[in-house]
Backbone as JSON Lines, residues from 0, in Angstrom:
{"i":0,"aa":"X","n":[0.83,-1.19,0.0],"ca":[0.0,0.0,0.0],"c":[0.87,1.24,0.0]}
{"i":1,"aa":"X","n":[0.41,2.22,-0.72],"ca":[1.14,3.47,-0.78],"c":[0.91,4.31,0.47]}
{"i":2,"aa":"X","n":[1.45,5.5,0.44],"ca":[1.39,6.38,1.61],"c":[-0.04,6.8,1.94]}
{"i":3,"aa":"X","n":[-0.93,6.78,0.98],"ca":[-2.32,7.16,1.22],"c":[-3.21,5.94,1.4]}
{"i":4,"aa":"X","n":[-2.62,4.77,1.59],"ca":[-3.4,3.56,1.77],"c":[-3.94,2.99,0.48]}
{"i":5,"aa":"X","n":[-3.41,3.44,-0.65],"ca":[-3.86,2.96,-1.95],"c":[-2.9,1.91,-2.49]}
{"i":6,"aa":"X","n":[-3.44,0.99,-3.25],"ca":[-2.59,0.01,-3.93],"c":[-1.98,0.71,-5.13]}
{"i":7,"aa":"X","n":[-0.66,0.7,-5.2],"ca":[0.04,1.43,-6.24],"c":[0.34,0.61,-7.48]}
{"i":8,"aa":"X","n":[1.07,1.22,-8.39],"ca":[1.36,0.58,-9.67],"c":[2.34,-0.58,-9.54]}
{"i":9,"aa":"X","n":[3.0,-0.73,-8.4],"ca":[3.92,-1.85,-8.21],"c":[3.19,-3.19,-8.36]}
{"i":10,"aa":"X","n":[1.97,-3.25,-7.86],"ca":[1.19,-4.49,-7.98],"c":[0.93,-4.84,-9.44]}
{"i":11,"aa":"X","n":[0.66,-3.85,-10.23],"ca":[0.43,-4.07,-11.67],"c":[1.74,-4.49,-12.34]}
{"i":12,"aa":"X","n":[2.82,-3.81,-12.01],"ca":[4.13,-4.15,-12.59],"c":[4.51,-5.59,-12.25]}
{"i":13,"aa":"X","n":[4.23,-6.01,-11.02],"ca":[4.59,-7.37,-10.6],"c":[3.83,-8.43,-11.4]}
{"i":14,"aa":"X","n":[2.55,-8.23,-11.62],"ca":[1.78,-9.24,-12.34],"c":[2.16,-9.27,-13.82]}
{"i":15,"aa":"X","n":[2.44,-8.11,-14.38],"ca":[2.88,-8.06,-15.78],"c":[4.23,-8.75,-15.92]}
{"i":16,"aa":"X","n":[5.13,-8.48,-14.98],"ca":[6.45,-9.09,-15.01],"c":[6.43,-10.6,-14.79]}
{"i":17,"aa":"X","n":[5.48,-11.06,-14.0],"ca":[5.39,-12.49,-13.68],"c":[4.68,-13.3,-14.76]}
{"i":18,"aa":"X","n":[3.97,-12.63,-15.65],"ca":[3.17,-13.34,-16.65],"c":[3.98,-14.36,-17.44]}
{"i":19,"aa":"X","n":[5.08,-13.96,-18.0],"ca":[5.89,-14.87,-18.84],"c":[6.43,-16.05,-18.03]}
{"i":20,"aa":"X","n":[6.83,-15.78,-16.8],"ca":[7.35,-16.85,-15.94],"c":[6.28,-17.9,-15.7]}
{"i":21,"aa":"X","n":[5.09,-17.47,-15.33],"ca":[4.0,-18.42,-15.05],"c":[3.53,-19.12,-16.31]}
{"i":22,"aa":"X","n":[3.56,-18.42,-17.43],"ca":[3.18,-19.06,-18.69],"c":[4.16,-20.19,-19.02]}
{"i":23,"aa":"X","n":[5.44,-19.96,-18.83],"ca":[6.44,-21.0,-19.08],"c":[6.28,-22.16,-18.11]}
{"i":24,"aa":"X","n":[6.11,-21.86,-16.84],"ca":[5.98,-22.9,-15.83],"c":[4.73,-23.76,-16.04]}
{"i":25,"aa":"X","n":[3.66,-23.15,-16.49],"ca":[2.39,-23.86,-16.65],"c":[2.11,-24.26,-18.08]}
{"i":26,"aa":"X","n":[3.02,-23.93,-18.98],"ca":[2.9,-24.25,-20.4],"c":[1.53,-23.87,-20.94]}
{"i":27,"aa":"X","n":[1.13,-22.66,-20.63],"ca":[-0.14,-22.13,-21.09],"c":[-0.04,-20.62,-21.21]}
{"i":28,"aa":"X","n":[-0.93,-20.02,-21.95],"ca":[-0.95,-18.57,-22.1],"c":[-2.08,-18.0,-21.25]}
{"i":29,"aa":"X","n":[-1.73,-16.99,-20.47],"ca":[-2.74,-16.3,-19.68],"c":[-3.22,-15.09,-20.46]}
{"i":30,"aa":"X","n":[-4.49,-15.1,-20.82],"ca":[-5.05,-14.01,-21.61],"c":[-5.5,-12.85,-20.73]}
{"i":31,"aa":"X","n":[-5.85,-13.15,-19.49],"ca":[-6.37,-12.13,-18.6],"c":[-5.49,-11.98,-17.37]}
{"i":32,"aa":"X","n":[-5.07,-10.78,-17.12],"ca":[-4.32,-10.47,-15.91],"c":[-5.21,-9.6,-15.03]}
{"i":33,"aa":"X","n":[-5.32,-9.98,-13.75],"ca":[-6.22,-9.28,-12.83],"c":[-5.5,-9.03,-11.51]}
{"i":34,"aa":"X","n":[-5.63,-7.83,-11.0],"ca":[-5.14,-7.5,-9.66],"c":[-6.39,-7.2,-8.82]}
{"i":35,"aa":"X","n":[-6.5,-7.89,-7.69],"ca":[-7.66,-7.75,-6.81],"c":[-7.2,-7.25,-5.44]}
{"i":36,"aa":"X","n":[-7.96,-6.3,-4.9],"ca":[-7.67,-5.8,-3.56],"c":[-8.98,-5.48,-2.84]}
{"i":37,"aa":"X","n":[-8.92,-5.52,-1.51],"ca":[-10.08,-5.07,-0.75],"c":[-9.93,-3.59,-0.4]}
{"i":38,"aa":"X","n":[-8.98,-2.95,-1.06],"ca":[-8.75,-1.53,-0.91],"c":[-9.05,-0.8,-2.22]}
{"i":39,"aa":"X","n":[-8.31,0.25,-2.44],"ca":[-8.52,1.07,-3.64],"c":[-7.19,1.25,-4.37]}
{"i":40,"aa":"X","n":[-7.27,1.53,-5.66],"ca":[-6.09,1.68,-6.49],"c":[-5.73,3.15,-6.69]}
{"i":41,"aa":"X","n":[-4.45,3.42,-6.74],"ca":[-3.97,4.78,-7.02],"c":[-4.18,5.08,-8.5]}
{"i":42,"aa":"X","n":[-4.12,6.36,-8.84],"ca":[-4.22,6.75,-10.25],"c":[-3.09,6.13,-11.06]}
{"i":43,"aa":"X","n":[-1.89,6.06,-10.47],"ca":[-0.75,5.46,-11.17],"c":[-1.02,3.99,-11.49]}
{"i":44,"aa":"X","n":[-1.64,3.27,-10.57],"ca":[-1.98,1.86,-10.81],"c":[-3.0,1.75,-11.94]}
{"i":45,"aa":"X","n":[-3.96,2.64,-11.95],"ca":[-4.99,2.62,-13.0],"c":[-4.38,2.89,-14.37]}
{"i":46,"aa":"X","n":[-3.46,3.82,-14.44],"ca":[-2.79,4.14,-15.71],"c":[-1.94,2.95,-16.16]}
{"i":47,"aa":"X","n":[-1.16,2.4,-15.23],"ca":[-0.3,1.25,-15.54],"c":[-1.15,0.07,-16.02]}
{"i":48,"aa":"X","n":[-2.26,-0.17,-15.35],"ca":[-3.14,-1.28,-15.71],"c":[-3.73,-1.08,-17.1]}
{"i":49,"aa":"X","n":[-4.17,0.11,-17.37],"ca":[-4.75,0.42,-18.68],"c":[-3.72,0.22,-19.79]}
{"i":50,"aa":"X","n":[-2.5,0.61,-19.54],"ca":[-1.44,0.49,-20.54],"c":[-1.03,-0.96,-20.79]}
{"i":51,"aa":"X","n":[-1.32,-1.85,-19.84],"ca":[-0.88,-3.24,-19.94],"c":[-2.04,-4.24,-20.01]}
{"i":52,"aa":"X","n":[-3.24,-3.74,-20.25],"ca":[-4.43,-4.6,-20.34],"c":[-4.61,-5.47,-19.1]}
{"i":53,"aa":"X","n":[-4.43,-4.87,-17.93],"ca":[-4.62,-5.55,-16.66],"c":[-5.93,-5.05,-16.06]}
{"i":54,"aa":"X","n":[-6.77,-5.98,-15.66],"ca":[-8.04,-5.61,-15.03],"c":[-7.81,-5.39,-13.54]}
{"i":55,"aa":"X","n":[-8.36,-4.3,-13.03],"ca":[-8.27,-4.01,-11.61],"c":[-9.64,-4.22,-10.97]}
{"i":56,"aa":"X","n":[-9.65,-4.96,-9.89],"ca":[-10.88,-5.15,-9.12],"c":[-10.6,-4.6,-7.72]}
{"i":57,"aa":"X","n":[-11.22,-3.47,-7.44],"ca":[-11.04,-2.82,-6.15],"c":[-12.17,-3.12,-5.2]}
{"i":58,"aa":"X","n":[-12.14,-2.46,-4.07],"ca":[-13.06,-2.73,-2.97],"c":[-14.54,-2.71,-3.39]}
{"i":59,"aa":"X","n":[-14.95,-1.72,-4.15],"ca":[-16.36,-1.59,-4.53],"c":[-16.81,-2.75,-5.4]}
{"i":60,"aa":"X","n":[-16.03,-3.07,-6.43],"ca":[-16.4,-4.17,-7.32],"c":[-16.28,-5.51,-6.6]}
{"i":61,"aa":"X","n":[-15.26,-5.67,-5.78],"ca":[-15.08,-6.91,-5.03],"c":[-16.26,-7.15,-4.1]}
{"i":62,"aa":"X","n":[-16.7,-6.12,-3.43],"ca":[-17.86,-6.23,-2.53],"c":[-19.1,-6.66,-3.31]}
{"i":63,"aa":"X","n":[-19.28,-6.09,-4.48],"ca":[-20.42,-6.48,-5.32],"c":[-20.31,-7.94,-5.74]}
{"i":64,"aa":"X","n":[-19.13,-8.36,-6.15],"ca":[-18.93,-9.75,-6.56],"c":[-19.19,-10.72,-5.41]}
{"i":65,"aa":"X","n":[-18.72,-10.37,-4.22],"ca":[-18.93,-11.23,-3.05],"c":[-20.42,-11.34,-2.75]}
{"i":66,"aa":"X","n":[-21.13,-10.24,-2.86],"ca":[-22.56,-10.27,-2.6],"c":[-23.34,-11.01,-3.67]}
{"i":67,"aa":"X","n":[-22.89,-10.91,-4.92],"ca":[-23.59,-11.55,-6.04],"c":[-23.32,-13.05,-6.13]}
{"i":68,"aa":"X","n":[-22.16,-13.48,-5.67],"ca":[-21.76,-14.88,-5.8],"c":[-21.38,-15.43,-4.43]}
{"i":69,"aa":"X","n":[-22.38,-15.76,-3.66],"ca":[-22.17,-16.25,-2.31],"c":[-21.47,-17.61,-2.33]}
{"i":70,"aa":"X","n":[-20.45,-17.73,-1.5],"ca":[-19.73,-18.99,-1.34],"c":[-19.89,-19.41,0.12]}
{"i":71,"aa":"X","n":[-20.29,-20.64,0.32],"ca":[-20.49,-21.12,1.69],"c":[-19.26,-21.9,2.16]}
{"i":72,"aa":"X","n":[-19.21,-22.14,3.44],"ca":[-18.14,-22.95,4.02],"c":[-18.16,-24.34,3.39]}
{"i":73,"aa":"X","n":[-19.33,-24.87,3.16],"ca":[-19.48,-26.18,2.53],"c":[-18.89,-26.19,1.12]}
{"i":74,"aa":"X","n":[-19.09,-25.13,0.36],"ca":[-18.51,-25.01,-0.99],"c":[-17.0,-25.12,-0.93]}
{"i":75,"aa":"X","n":[-16.41,-24.43,0.03],"ca":[-14.96,-24.42,0.17],"c":[-14.45,-25.79,0.58]}
{"i":76,"aa":"X","n":[-15.14,-26.44,1.51],"ca":[-14.74,-27.76,1.97],"c":[-14.82,-28.78,0.84]}
{"i":77,"aa":"X","n":[-15.87,-28.71,0.03],"ca":[-16.02,-29.64,-1.1],"c":[-14.91,-29.41,-2.12]}
{"i":78,"aa":"X","n":[-14.6,-28.17,-2.4],"ca":[-13.53,-27.84,-3.35],"c":[-12.19,-28.35,-2.84]}
{"i":79,"aa":"X","n":[-11.94,-28.19,-1.55],"ca":[-10.68,-28.64,-0.94],"c":[-10.52,-30.15,-1.05]}
{"i":80,"aa":"X","n":[-11.6,-30.9,-0.9],"ca":[-11.55,-32.36,-0.97],"c":[-11.21,-32.84,-2.38]}
{"i":81,"aa":"X","n":[-11.66,-32.09,-3.39],"ca":[-11.41,-32.48,-4.79],"c":[-9.95,-32.27,-5.18]}
{"i":82,"aa":"X","n":[-9.29,-31.34,-4.52],"ca":[-7.89,-31.03,-4.86],"c":[-7.01,-31.88,-4.03]}
């Protein structure tokens, strides 16, 4: 987090930089890069993301997603057993 409590462009730079490494390790191409936070993004992060086709999901959108797609403890337990 930056000095104002915002997620800065470093998070975007890290995911962009890691893309090729993970693609090689997983022998697949990642078409979508997403940075998710329960906070907010700085203007620099938004600019960096826009320039690199990275989707940002901040507190407001994350809250909406959590409310729209409820996950129960049972869902998590069942998923854990399958893995």
